[in-house]
C-alpha cells in the first residue's frame, strides 16, 4: 500500500514539473519497480504466493461472468423497429405476458423475432395450432417452420382458447436447432411435439364450458378476462395460431459447379449505361484469386483486360469491383486492402461496387476502399449479349463453393456512401425506387428449394444450377415481408 502511495505522489510531482512524455517514462519506470517489488515479495512468502495464485485463477472466471452479464443486458432492441414501426418481441415473449397482445379473438399481429430463439428464452410452445397463450411466440414460429434460428418476421392471430393443447404430430422429436455439444458429454433432451398444457391450468375451465356444445360461455370469458386474479398476467384467456412468417434466407452454393443464372442482362444494359451500383452480402471462406459473386461479363480467355461487362467478386484474392468502358476499351478492377479482406474471410460481408461515369469505387462493410479513375469513364461496355450470373463468372463454372449470397441489388444509379449505409443492414422498403433494376432478397421462398425469384419481377427466367435456398445469417433487418416472392 505504501509503495502505491509513493508511486502516485511521484506521478503528481511529475505532472507539475515535466512534459507528458516524461510522465510516461516515469510511469513505466515506476511500474517496473512495483512489479519487481511484488515479485520479490511473492518469492519470499509461500502463503502470499498461494493467495495471489488463487486471486489470479479467479480473475478469468469473474471477467467472463461480467462479460456474459453485459452481453445479456446489451441485447435490448426495444419494442418497435425504429425505421418501420413494426412491433418487436424477444425469445421469451408470450401473448399472455405482453399487454400489447391482449386483444380480442380474430385480431392479427405481425412482429419481428430476434436471432437464436431456438436456444434462448423460456416458454416452450404449448400445443400446436392453436397454441396456449403462454407459449413463446418466436419458438412456436420455429416449431412450425415459419422462422429459422435467425431473425425474421412472424404473423399470428388470436383464437378462442381450448381446454387441451395437444402437442404437434409429425414435427421433429427434438429441437430442430440443437444446442452445441455439452462439455460433460451428455445429450440435451429437448422434445417439442410432446409439450401440452398442464391439467392444473384448467381447474375452473369446465365450469364455464357449455357441456352440450363445448363452446366457451360468456361466463367463462368474463371470469378470465374481466376478473383476472391479481397477478401481472393470466393465461388460458386466449390462444393463437401462426398465420405466416418469413425467415432470413439467402442462396447457397454447395460446390464449384453451383451458380444462379438470372437470364438475359438486357434490362441492365438498357438502364445502366453511364452509372451502375452492385451490392450484395456474401459469405466466402475461400477467397479465390479471381471469382464472381455478381457478374455480367464476357470473358476474353486470351486477354483478360479485353473482357467486357462488370464483376463484383475477387481479384488477386481481394474483394474487388471491376468493369470496362467504351472509352478505355480495358477491363480494370478496384480492390480492397488486406486489412479489409483477411478479417472478413469466412464471415458475412457487405460489398458495394459503384461506377459514377468517371470512376470505379468499392465499399466493404460500408467502408470506402478507394477508387480507380485512371482508366474508366463514359459509357459502360457490356460487349455482346450475356446473362446475369450469381456465384459464377461464366455459366457452368461456380466460384463460390460452400458460400452464400443475400440481399443482392443492382441499380442504374451511382449510390452515395450515405445511401449504401442507410440500407446496408435492412431490406429495401416498398415501393422500390425506379433505379432499382434487380433485387434478389430470397426471404419469401422455402428453405432447401431450388426455385429462384427476384423481387422487382424484371428477371423471370432464373435458373438455380446446383444452388439452393438456405438460412442466411447476414446482418439484415427485415423491415417488411417479401411481396413478389412470397410463397
Short mmCIF file of C-alpha atoms in Angstrom, two decimals:
data_model
loop_
_atom_site.label_atom_id
_atom_site.label_comp_id
_atom_site.label_asym_id
_atom_site.label_seq_id
_atom_site.Cartn_x
_atom_site.Cartn_y
_atom_site.Cartn_z
CA UNK A 1 0.00 0.00 0.00
CA UNK A 2 2.83 2.38 0.91
CA UNK A 3 4.53 1.55 -2.39
CA UNK A 4 1.49 2.63 -4.44
CA UNK A 5 1.07 5.77 -2.38
CA UNK A 6 4.68 6.64 -3.19
CA UNK A 7 4.07 5.98 -6.90
CA UNK A 8 1.01 8.25 -7.01
CA UNK A 9 2.89 11.02 -5.20
CA UNK A 10 5.77 10.79 -7.70
CA UNK A 11 3.33 10.93 -10.63
CA UNK A 12 1.63 14.04 -9.27
CA UNK A 13 5.01 15.69 -8.86
CA UNK A 14 5.99 14.70 -12.41
CA UNK A 15 2.76 16.10 -13.82
CA UNK A 16 3.58 19.50 -12.33
CA UNK A 17 7.19 19.74 -13.46
CA UNK A 18 7.61 17.61 -16.61
CA UNK A 19 6.21 17.02 -20.05
CA UNK A 20 3.70 14.26 -20.91
CA UNK A 21 6.46 12.19 -22.43
CA UNK A 22 8.50 12.43 -19.24
CA UNK A 23 5.44 11.41 -17.22
CA UNK A 24 5.02 8.36 -19.41
CA UNK A 25 8.68 7.43 -18.91
CA UNK A 26 8.36 7.91 -15.16
CA UNK A 27 5.22 5.80 -15.12
CA UNK A 28 6.93 2.96 -16.97
CA UNK A 29 9.89 3.04 -14.61
CA UNK A 30 7.72 3.13 -11.52
CA UNK A 31 5.52 0.26 -12.77
CA UNK A 32 8.62 -1.79 -13.45
CA UNK A 33 9.84 -1.05 -9.93
CA UNK A 34 6.48 -2.03 -8.49
CA UNK A 35 6.50 -5.34 -10.39
CA UNK A 36 10.00 -6.10 -9.11
CA UNK A 37 8.89 -5.44 -5.53
CA UNK A 38 5.78 -7.64 -5.92
CA UNK A 39 7.78 -10.48 -7.44
CA UNK A 40 10.34 -10.32 -4.64
CA UNK A 41 7.59 -10.31 -2.05
CA UNK A 42 5.81 -13.30 -3.62
CA UNK A 43 9.05 -15.27 -3.85
CA UNK A 44 9.75 -14.76 -0.15
CA UNK A 45 6.35 -15.83 1.11
CA UNK A 46 4.66 -19.11 0.18
CA UNK A 47 1.44 -18.02 1.85
CA UNK A 48 1.34 -14.83 -0.19
CA UNK A 49 2.12 -16.84 -3.31
CA UNK A 50 -0.81 -19.14 -2.71
CA UNK A 51 -3.13 -16.21 -2.10
CA UNK A 52 -2.06 -14.43 -5.30
CA UNK A 53 -2.39 -17.58 -7.37
CA UNK A 54 -5.92 -18.07 -6.11
CA UNK A 55 -6.82 -14.49 -6.99
CA UNK A 56 -5.32 -14.79 -10.45
CA UNK A 57 -7.19 -18.06 -11.06
CA UNK A 58 -10.44 -16.35 -10.13
CA UNK A 59 -9.94 -13.38 -12.46
CA UNK A 60 -10.80 -15.10 -15.79
CA UNK A 61 -13.97 -16.57 -14.32
CA UNK A 62 -15.01 -13.20 -12.89
CA UNK A 63 -14.23 -11.38 -16.12
CA UNK A 64 -16.17 -13.97 -18.11
CA UNK A 65 -19.17 -13.67 -15.81
CA UNK A 66 -19.13 -9.89 -16.16
CA UNK A 67 -18.81 -10.22 -19.93
CA UNK A 68 -21.83 -12.53 -20.17
CA UNK A 69 -23.84 -10.25 -17.89
CA UNK A 70 -23.03 -7.22 -20.05
CA UNK A 71 -23.95 -9.11 -23.21
CA UNK A 72 -27.27 -10.13 -21.70
CA UNK A 73 -28.00 -6.54 -20.71
CA UNK A 74 -26.82 -5.22 -24.09
CA UNK A 75 -29.49 -7.13 -26.04
CA UNK A 76 -32.43 -4.82 -25.84
CA UNK A 77 -33.65 -3.94 -29.29
CA UNK A 78 -36.78 -2.25 -27.96
CA UNK A 79 -40.47 -2.87 -28.52
CA UNK A 80 -40.64 -1.40 -32.01
CA UNK A 81 -38.42 -1.17 -35.07
CA UNK A 82 -37.31 2.49 -35.21
CA UNK A 83 -37.39 2.50 -39.02
CA UNK A 84 -40.64 0.67 -39.79
CA UNK A 85 -42.62 0.91 -36.57
CA UNK A 86 -43.17 -2.86 -36.57
CA UNK A 87 -43.53 -4.40 -33.11
CA UNK A 88 -40.56 -6.38 -31.81
CA UNK A 89 -40.58 -9.29 -29.37
CA UNK A 90 -37.85 -11.29 -27.68
CA UNK A 91 -37.36 -15.03 -27.41
CA UNK A 92 -39.43 -15.27 -24.20
CA UNK A 93 -42.36 -13.05 -25.23
CA UNK A 94 -45.79 -14.64 -24.93
CA UNK A 95 -49.31 -13.41 -25.67
CA UNK A 96 -50.27 -13.91 -22.02
CA UNK A 97 -47.42 -11.86 -20.56
CA UNK A 98 -47.27 -8.97 -23.03
CA UNK A 99 -50.17 -6.49 -22.80
CA UNK A 100 -49.66 -5.43 -26.41
CA UNK A 101 -51.29 -8.72 -27.43
CA UNK A 102 -54.27 -8.68 -25.10
CA UNK A 103 -56.66 -8.15 -27.98
CA UNK A 104 -59.93 -9.76 -28.98
CA UNK A 105 -60.30 -13.05 -30.80
CA UNK A 106 -59.61 -12.54 -34.50
CA UNK A 107 -57.07 -9.77 -34.05
CA UNK A 108 -53.89 -10.23 -36.09
CA UNK A 109 -50.33 -9.19 -35.26
CA UNK A 110 -47.06 -9.06 -37.19
CA UNK A 111 -43.85 -8.89 -35.15
CA UNK A 112 -40.09 -9.18 -35.52
CA UNK A 113 -38.28 -12.02 -33.74
CA UNK A 114 -34.55 -11.84 -32.87
CA UNK A 115 -31.97 -14.49 -33.69
CA UNK A 116 -31.12 -17.64 -31.70
CA UNK A 117 -34.61 -18.12 -30.23
CA UNK A 118 -34.25 -21.89 -30.65
CA UNK A 119 -31.63 -21.78 -27.89
CA UNK A 120 -32.55 -18.70 -25.88
CA UNK A 121 -35.58 -17.69 -23.86
CA UNK A 122 -38.16 -19.50 -21.77
CA UNK A 123 -41.74 -20.60 -22.52
CA UNK A 124 -41.71 -23.51 -24.92
CA UNK A 125 -44.65 -23.94 -27.32
CA UNK A 126 -47.65 -25.44 -25.52
CA UNK A 127 -49.67 -27.24 -28.15
CA UNK A 128 -49.67 -26.90 -31.89
CA UNK A 129 -52.23 -24.89 -33.87
CA UNK A 130 -53.58 -23.48 -31.69
CA UNK A 131 -51.03 -22.63 -29.02
CA UNK A 132 -51.71 -21.77 -25.40
CA UNK A 133 -51.24 -18.02 -24.91
CA UNK A 134 -48.28 -18.62 -22.56
CA UNK A 135 -46.29 -20.20 -25.41
CA UNK A 136 -43.24 -18.41 -26.73
CA UNK A 137 -44.34 -16.66 -29.94
CA UNK A 138 -40.99 -16.98 -31.71
CA UNK A 139 -40.47 -20.56 -30.53
CA UNK A 140 -43.90 -21.52 -31.86
CA UNK A 141 -42.95 -20.00 -35.21
CA UNK A 142 -39.73 -22.02 -35.27
CA UNK A 143 -41.63 -25.18 -34.42
CA UNK A 144 -43.95 -24.68 -37.38
CA UNK A 145 -41.11 -23.81 -39.75
CA UNK A 146 -42.26 -20.21 -40.17
CA UNK A 147 -38.98 -18.98 -38.73
CA UNK A 148 -35.38 -20.17 -38.64
CA UNK A 149 -32.82 -19.62 -35.90
CA UNK A 150 -32.09 -16.18 -37.30
CA UNK A 151 -34.16 -13.01 -37.01
CA UNK A 152 -37.34 -12.84 -39.03
CA UNK A 153 -40.95 -11.68 -39.30
CA UNK A 154 -43.84 -13.66 -37.78
CA UNK A 155 -47.61 -13.21 -38.09
CA UNK A 156 -50.19 -14.71 -35.76
CA UNK A 157 -53.90 -14.38 -34.99
CA UNK A 158 -55.74 -14.69 -31.68
CA UNK A 159 -58.29 -17.51 -31.48
CA UNK A 160 -60.61 -18.91 -28.82
CA UNK A 161 -58.84 -20.82 -26.05
CA UNK A 162 -59.45 -24.52 -25.65
CA UNK A 163 -59.15 -26.90 -22.74
CA UNK A 164 -56.29 -29.05 -24.01
CA UNK A 165 -53.38 -28.08 -26.23
CA UNK A 166 -52.19 -31.27 -27.88
CA UNK A 167 -48.56 -31.36 -28.99
CA UNK A 168 -47.65 -31.27 -32.67
CA UNK A 169 -47.78 -34.56 -34.53
CA UNK A 170 -45.30 -35.05 -37.33
CA UNK A 171 -42.92 -32.36 -36.15
CA UNK A 172 -39.33 -33.24 -35.15
CA UNK A 173 -38.95 -35.14 -31.89
CA UNK A 174 -36.05 -32.89 -30.96
CA UNK A 175 -35.22 -29.24 -31.22
CA UNK A 176 -34.57 -28.57 -34.95
CA UNK A 177 -31.66 -26.34 -33.92
CA UNK A 178 -29.90 -28.39 -31.21
CA UNK A 179 -27.58 -26.76 -28.72
CA UNK A 180 -23.82 -27.19 -29.19
CA UNK A 181 -22.36 -30.35 -27.57
CA UNK A 182 -22.13 -30.12 -23.78
CA UNK A 183 -18.74 -30.19 -22.11
CA UNK A 184 -19.77 -33.11 -19.91
CA UNK A 185 -20.64 -35.18 -22.98
CA UNK A 186 -24.31 -35.50 -22.04
CA UNK A 187 -27.01 -35.07 -24.64
CA UNK A 188 -29.74 -32.45 -24.48
CA UNK A 189 -33.24 -33.84 -24.08
CA UNK A 190 -35.49 -31.40 -25.87
CA UNK A 191 -38.69 -32.81 -27.32
CA UNK A 192 -41.00 -30.27 -28.81
CA UNK A 193 -44.01 -32.16 -30.07
CA UNK A 194 -44.96 -33.74 -26.73
CA UNK A 195 -45.47 -30.46 -24.86
CA UNK A 196 -49.11 -29.97 -23.82
CA UNK A 197 -50.96 -27.80 -21.33
CA UNK A 198 -50.90 -28.72 -17.66
CA UNK A 199 -54.10 -30.00 -16.03
CA UNK A 200 -53.97 -27.51 -13.18
CA UNK A 201 -54.23 -24.65 -15.63
CA UNK A 202 -57.87 -25.51 -16.20
CA UNK A 203 -59.31 -26.00 -12.72
CA UNK A 204 -62.24 -23.70 -13.44
CA UNK A 205 -62.42 -24.28 -17.15
CA UNK A 206 -65.08 -26.98 -17.26
CA UNK A 207 -67.41 -24.86 -15.15
CA UNK A 208 -67.59 -22.28 -17.89
CA UNK A 209 -67.91 -24.52 -20.93
CA UNK A 210 -71.27 -25.50 -22.40
CA UNK A 211 -71.43 -29.23 -21.75
CA UNK A 212 -73.52 -29.84 -24.86
CA UNK A 213 -71.67 -27.78 -27.47
CA UNK A 214 -68.27 -27.49 -25.79
CA UNK A 215 -68.24 -23.77 -26.58
CA UNK A 216 -66.77 -21.18 -24.26
CA UNK A 217 -69.53 -19.29 -22.47
CA UNK A 218 -69.75 -15.61 -21.71
CA UNK A 219 -69.46 -16.53 -18.03
CA UNK A 220 -66.03 -18.02 -18.65
CA UNK A 221 -64.85 -15.08 -20.71
CA UNK A 222 -65.96 -12.71 -18.01
CA UNK A 223 -64.28 -14.73 -15.28
CA UNK A 224 -60.96 -14.94 -17.06
CA UNK A 225 -60.80 -11.65 -18.93
CA UNK A 226 -62.53 -9.19 -16.60
CA UNK A 227 -61.84 -10.69 -13.19
CA UNK A 228 -58.32 -11.92 -13.66
CA UNK A 229 -56.50 -12.73 -10.38
CA UNK A 230 -54.23 -10.00 -9.09
CA UNK A 231 -51.10 -11.11 -10.89
CA UNK A 232 -49.04 -9.49 -13.62
CA UNK A 233 -50.75 -11.69 -16.18
CA UNK A 234 -53.28 -14.50 -16.60
CA UNK A 235 -53.08 -17.30 -19.10
CA UNK A 236 -55.73 -19.53 -20.58
CA UNK A 237 -57.60 -16.43 -21.75
CA UNK A 238 -56.57 -16.70 -25.37
CA UNK A 239 -54.92 -18.99 -27.85
CA UNK A 240 -53.11 -18.12 -31.07
CA UNK A 241 -52.38 -19.61 -34.47
CA UNK A 242 -49.38 -18.84 -36.64
CA UNK A 243 -50.72 -17.24 -39.82
CA UNK A 244 -47.43 -16.54 -41.56
CA UNK A 245 -43.77 -15.75 -41.25
CA UNK A 246 -40.59 -15.22 -43.18
CA UNK A 247 -37.14 -16.22 -42.09
CA UNK A 248 -33.94 -14.57 -43.28
CA UNK A 249 -32.90 -16.63 -46.30
CA UNK A 250 -30.15 -16.46 -48.90
CA UNK A 251 -28.82 -18.62 -51.71
CA UNK A 252 -26.19 -21.28 -51.04
CA UNK A 253 -23.62 -22.71 -53.47
CA UNK A 254 -22.72 -26.22 -52.21
CA UNK A 255 -19.87 -26.85 -54.66
CA UNK A 256 -17.82 -25.33 -57.50
CA UNK A 257 -20.45 -26.31 -60.07
CA UNK A 258 -23.30 -24.41 -58.40
CA UNK A 259 -24.41 -20.98 -59.63
CA UNK A 260 -27.53 -18.96 -60.45
CA UNK A 261 -28.34 -17.86 -63.98
CA UNK A 262 -30.82 -14.97 -63.77
CA UNK A 263 -31.26 -14.72 -67.53
CA UNK A 264 -30.53 -12.00 -70.05
CA UNK A 265 -28.81 -8.82 -68.86
CA UNK A 266 -30.85 -6.73 -71.30
CA UNK A 267 -32.57 -4.75 -68.51
CA UNK A 268 -29.18 -3.78 -67.09
CA UNK A 269 -27.55 -2.82 -70.37
CA UNK A 270 -30.55 -0.66 -71.29
CA UNK A 271 -30.81 1.21 -67.98
CA UNK A 272 -27.27 1.28 -66.51
CA UNK A 273 -25.25 2.87 -69.29
CA UNK A 274 -23.42 5.71 -67.54
CA UNK A 275 -23.92 4.75 -63.88
CA UNK A 276 -24.10 1.44 -62.00
CA UNK A 277 -24.20 0.12 -58.41
CA UNK A 278 -23.93 -3.55 -57.48
CA UNK A 279 -24.46 -4.64 -53.86
CA UNK A 280 -24.52 -7.97 -52.05
CA UNK A 281 -23.93 -9.69 -48.74
CA UNK A 282 -21.51 -12.58 -49.22
CA UNK A 283 -20.16 -15.42 -47.10
CA UNK A 284 -16.93 -16.72 -48.68
CA UNK A 285 -14.31 -18.73 -46.80
CA UNK A 286 -12.20 -19.43 -49.89
CA UNK A 287 -11.47 -16.03 -51.48
CA UNK A 288 -10.22 -17.44 -54.77
CA UNK A 289 -7.66 -15.43 -56.78
CA UNK A 290 -10.42 -14.50 -59.24
CA UNK A 291 -14.10 -15.11 -58.61
CA UNK A 292 -17.51 -13.61 -59.26
CA UNK A 293 -20.31 -13.02 -56.78
CA UNK A 294 -22.49 -10.88 -59.06
CA UNK A 295 -21.44 -10.53 -62.68
CA UNK A 296 -22.48 -9.92 -66.25
CA UNK A 297 -19.18 -10.32 -68.00
CA UNK A 298 -17.99 -11.55 -71.36
CA UNK A 299 -14.59 -13.02 -70.58
CA UNK A 300 -11.82 -12.82 -73.15
CA UNK A 301 -9.94 -16.04 -72.43
CA UNK A 302 -6.82 -14.85 -74.24
CA UNK A 303 -6.55 -11.28 -72.99
CA UNK A 304 -8.45 -10.79 -69.70
CA UNK A 305 -8.18 -6.99 -69.92
CA UNK A 306 -10.26 -7.09 -73.10
CA UNK A 307 -13.22 -8.60 -71.24
CA UNK A 308 -16.45 -6.56 -71.13
CA UNK A 309 -19.27 -6.03 -68.64
CA UNK A 310 -18.92 -5.86 -64.83
CA UNK A 311 -17.99 -8.11 -61.93
CA UNK A 312 -18.33 -7.82 -58.16
CA UNK A 313 -16.20 -10.57 -56.64
CA UNK A 314 -12.50 -11.11 -56.01
CA UNK A 315 -9.36 -10.21 -57.94
CA UNK A 316 -5.88 -11.34 -56.88
CA UNK A 317 -7.51 -12.82 -53.76
CA UNK A 318 -9.02 -9.49 -52.69
CA UNK A 319 -12.61 -8.23 -52.71
CA UNK A 320 -12.96 -6.28 -55.93
CA UNK A 321 -15.28 -4.49 -58.33
CA UNK A 322 -14.40 -4.08 -61.98
CA UNK A 323 -15.85 -3.15 -65.34
CA UNK A 324 -14.97 -1.99 -68.82
CA UNK A 325 -15.97 1.22 -70.57
CA UNK A 326 -16.11 2.05 -74.25
CA UNK A 327 -13.73 4.95 -73.66
CA UNK A 328 -10.90 2.82 -72.26
CA UNK A 329 -11.58 -0.47 -74.01
CA UNK A 330 -9.98 -2.14 -70.97
CA UNK A 331 -11.44 -4.12 -68.07
CA UNK A 332 -9.97 -2.95 -64.74
CA UNK A 333 -10.60 -3.53 -61.02
CA UNK A 334 -10.50 -1.57 -57.79
CA UNK A 335 -9.56 -3.89 -54.93
CA UNK A 336 -9.88 -3.83 -51.15
CA UNK A 337 -6.75 -3.59 -48.96
CA UNK A 338 -5.54 -6.55 -46.90
CA UNK A 339 -6.92 -5.23 -43.61
CA UNK A 340 -10.47 -5.37 -45.04
CA UNK A 341 -10.04 -8.78 -46.67
CA UNK A 342 -8.45 -11.32 -44.33
CA UNK A 343 -10.53 -10.37 -41.24
CA UNK A 344 -13.71 -10.89 -43.30
CA UNK A 345 -12.77 -14.24 -44.76
CA UNK A 346 -15.40 -16.78 -43.75
CA UNK A 347 -17.67 -14.02 -42.37
CA UNK A 348 -20.77 -12.34 -43.70
CA UNK A 349 -19.51 -9.24 -45.51
CA UNK A 350 -21.30 -6.46 -47.37
CA UNK A 351 -19.80 -5.34 -50.68
CA UNK A 352 -20.87 -2.43 -52.87
CA UNK A 353 -19.33 -1.53 -56.22
CA UNK A 354 -20.18 1.88 -57.69
CA UNK A 355 -19.49 3.46 -61.08
CA UNK A 356 -20.46 7.13 -61.44
CA UNK A 357 -19.32 7.75 -65.02
CA UNK A 358 -15.84 8.89 -64.10
CA UNK A 359 -14.51 6.43 -61.51
CA UNK A 360 -14.97 2.92 -60.08
CA UNK A 361 -15.43 2.70 -56.29
CA UNK A 362 -15.60 -0.14 -53.77
CA UNK A 363 -17.07 -0.28 -50.26
CA UNK A 364 -16.54 -3.15 -47.78
CA UNK A 365 -18.99 -3.20 -44.86
CA UNK A 366 -19.67 0.45 -45.59
CA UNK A 367 -16.00 1.44 -45.53
CA UNK A 368 -14.71 3.26 -48.59
CA UNK A 369 -11.75 1.34 -50.01
CA UNK A 370 -10.72 3.65 -52.81
CA UNK A 371 -11.45 4.29 -56.44
CA UNK A 372 -9.88 3.87 -59.84
CA UNK A 373 -10.30 6.80 -62.15
CA UNK A 374 -7.25 6.22 -64.32
CA UNK A 375 -8.94 4.14 -66.99
CA UNK A 376 -12.70 4.22 -66.79
CA UNK A 377 -15.06 6.97 -67.87
CA UNK A 378 -18.08 7.32 -70.08
CA UNK A 379 -20.44 4.59 -71.19
CA UNK A 380 -20.11 1.03 -69.83
CA UNK A 381 -19.03 -1.52 -72.42
CA UNK A 382 -21.20 -4.63 -72.00
CA UNK A 383 -19.95 -6.22 -75.20
CA UNK A 384 -22.07 -8.97 -76.68
CA UNK A 385 -25.26 -10.20 -75.04
CA UNK A 386 -24.73 -12.16 -71.83
CA UNK A 387 -26.61 -13.33 -68.74
CA UNK A 388 -26.62 -12.02 -65.20
CA UNK A 389 -24.88 -14.64 -63.04
CA UNK A 390 -24.62 -15.10 -59.29
CA UNK A 391 -21.74 -17.16 -57.92
CA UNK A 392 -20.07 -17.60 -61.30
CA UNK A 393 -18.09 -15.67 -63.88
CA UNK A 394 -19.13 -17.93 -66.73
CA UNK A 395 -22.03 -20.38 -66.91
CA UNK A 396 -21.02 -23.85 -65.80
CA UNK A 397 -18.16 -22.84 -63.52
CA UNK A 398 -19.03 -21.77 -59.99
CA UNK A 399 -16.64 -19.60 -57.97
CA UNK A 400 -18.32 -19.55 -54.55
CA UNK A 401 -18.17 -23.18 -53.42
CA UNK A 402 -19.55 -23.53 -49.90
CA UNK A 403 -20.51 -19.86 -49.82
CA UNK A 404 -23.75 -17.88 -49.74
CA UNK A 405 -25.20 -14.64 -51.07
CA UNK A 406 -28.00 -12.49 -49.70
CA UNK A 407 -29.64 -9.13 -50.42
CA UNK A 408 -28.19 -8.76 -53.92
CA UNK A 409 -29.17 -5.47 -55.58
CA UNK A 410 -28.37 -3.81 -58.90
CA UNK A 411 -29.10 -0.13 -59.51
CA UNK A 412 -28.93 2.06 -62.60
CA UNK A 413 -27.60 4.92 -60.47
CA UNK A 414 -24.38 5.63 -58.59
CA UNK A 415 -25.43 5.15 -54.95
CA UNK A 416 -23.78 7.50 -52.49
CA UNK A 417 -21.97 6.38 -49.36
CA UNK A 418 -24.91 7.66 -47.29
CA UNK A 419 -27.42 5.66 -49.34
CA UNK A 420 -25.34 2.49 -49.08
CA UNK A 421 -25.05 2.84 -45.31
CA UNK A 422 -28.75 3.65 -44.92
CA UNK A 423 -29.99 0.34 -46.37
CA UNK A 424 -26.96 -1.90 -45.96
CA UNK A 425 -28.38 -3.68 -42.92
CA UNK A 426 -32.07 -3.69 -43.75
CA UNK A 427 -34.34 -4.92 -46.51
CA UNK A 428 -35.48 -2.35 -49.05
CA UNK A 429 -38.91 -0.83 -48.38
CA UNK A 430 -41.70 -0.84 -50.94
CA UNK A 431 -42.45 0.81 -53.26
CA UNK A 432 -38.98 0.36 -54.74
CA UNK A 433 -37.08 3.26 -56.27
CA UNK A 434 -37.22 3.47 -60.05
CA UNK A 435 -33.45 2.97 -60.36
CA UNK A 436 -33.57 -0.49 -58.74
CA UNK A 437 -33.13 -2.95 -61.63
CA UNK A 438 -32.79 -6.23 -59.73
CA UNK A 439 -33.34 -7.28 -56.11
CA UNK A 440 -32.62 -10.85 -55.00
CA UNK A 441 -33.91 -11.00 -51.43
CA UNK A 442 -34.83 -14.73 -51.18
CA UNK A 443 -36.78 -14.31 -47.91
CA UNK A 444 -40.22 -15.23 -49.22
CA UNK A 445 -39.14 -18.61 -50.52
CA UNK A 446 -38.78 -22.02 -48.89
CA UNK A 447 -35.58 -23.27 -47.36
CA UNK A 448 -33.99 -26.10 -49.32
CA UNK A 449 -35.80 -25.50 -52.58
CA UNK A 450 -34.06 -24.76 -55.88
CA UNK A 451 -36.52 -22.27 -57.31
CA UNK A 452 -35.25 -18.71 -57.74
CA UNK A 453 -37.26 -15.49 -57.57
CA UNK A 454 -36.45 -11.78 -57.85
CA UNK A 455 -38.41 -9.00 -56.11
CA UNK A 456 -38.72 -6.44 -58.92
CA UNK A 457 -40.11 -9.13 -61.25
CA UNK A 458 -37.77 -7.98 -64.00
CA UNK A 459 -35.93 -11.32 -64.13
CA UNK A 460 -38.40 -14.15 -64.62
CA UNK A 461 -36.24 -16.96 -66.04
CA UNK A 462 -33.99 -17.64 -63.08
CA UNK A 463 -32.20 -21.00 -63.12
CA UNK A 464 -30.76 -22.42 -59.90
CA UNK A 465 -27.97 -24.68 -61.15
CA UNK A 466 -26.96 -26.73 -58.11
CA UNK A 467 -27.70 -23.75 -55.85
CA UNK A 468 -30.46 -23.81 -53.21
CA UNK A 469 -32.28 -21.57 -50.76
CA UNK A 470 -30.69 -21.70 -47.29
CA UNK A 471 -30.84 -19.86 -43.99
CA UNK A 472 -28.83 -16.65 -44.01
CA UNK A 473 -27.08 -15.07 -41.07
CA UNK A 474 -26.31 -11.81 -42.82
CA UNK A 475 -26.83 -8.84 -40.51
CA UNK A 476 -30.03 -7.63 -42.17
CA UNK A 477 -33.25 -6.44 -40.52
CA UNK A 478 -36.46 -7.49 -42.26
CA UNK A 479 -38.47 -4.29 -42.43
CA UNK A 480 -41.45 -5.94 -44.11
CA UNK A 481 -42.37 -9.24 -45.71
CA UNK A 482 -41.27 -10.13 -49.21
CA UNK A 483 -44.04 -9.31 -51.67
CA UNK A 484 -43.31 -10.67 -55.15
CA UNK A 485 -41.54 -13.83 -53.96
CA UNK A 486 -43.81 -14.72 -51.04
CA UNK A 487 -44.94 -18.36 -51.04
#
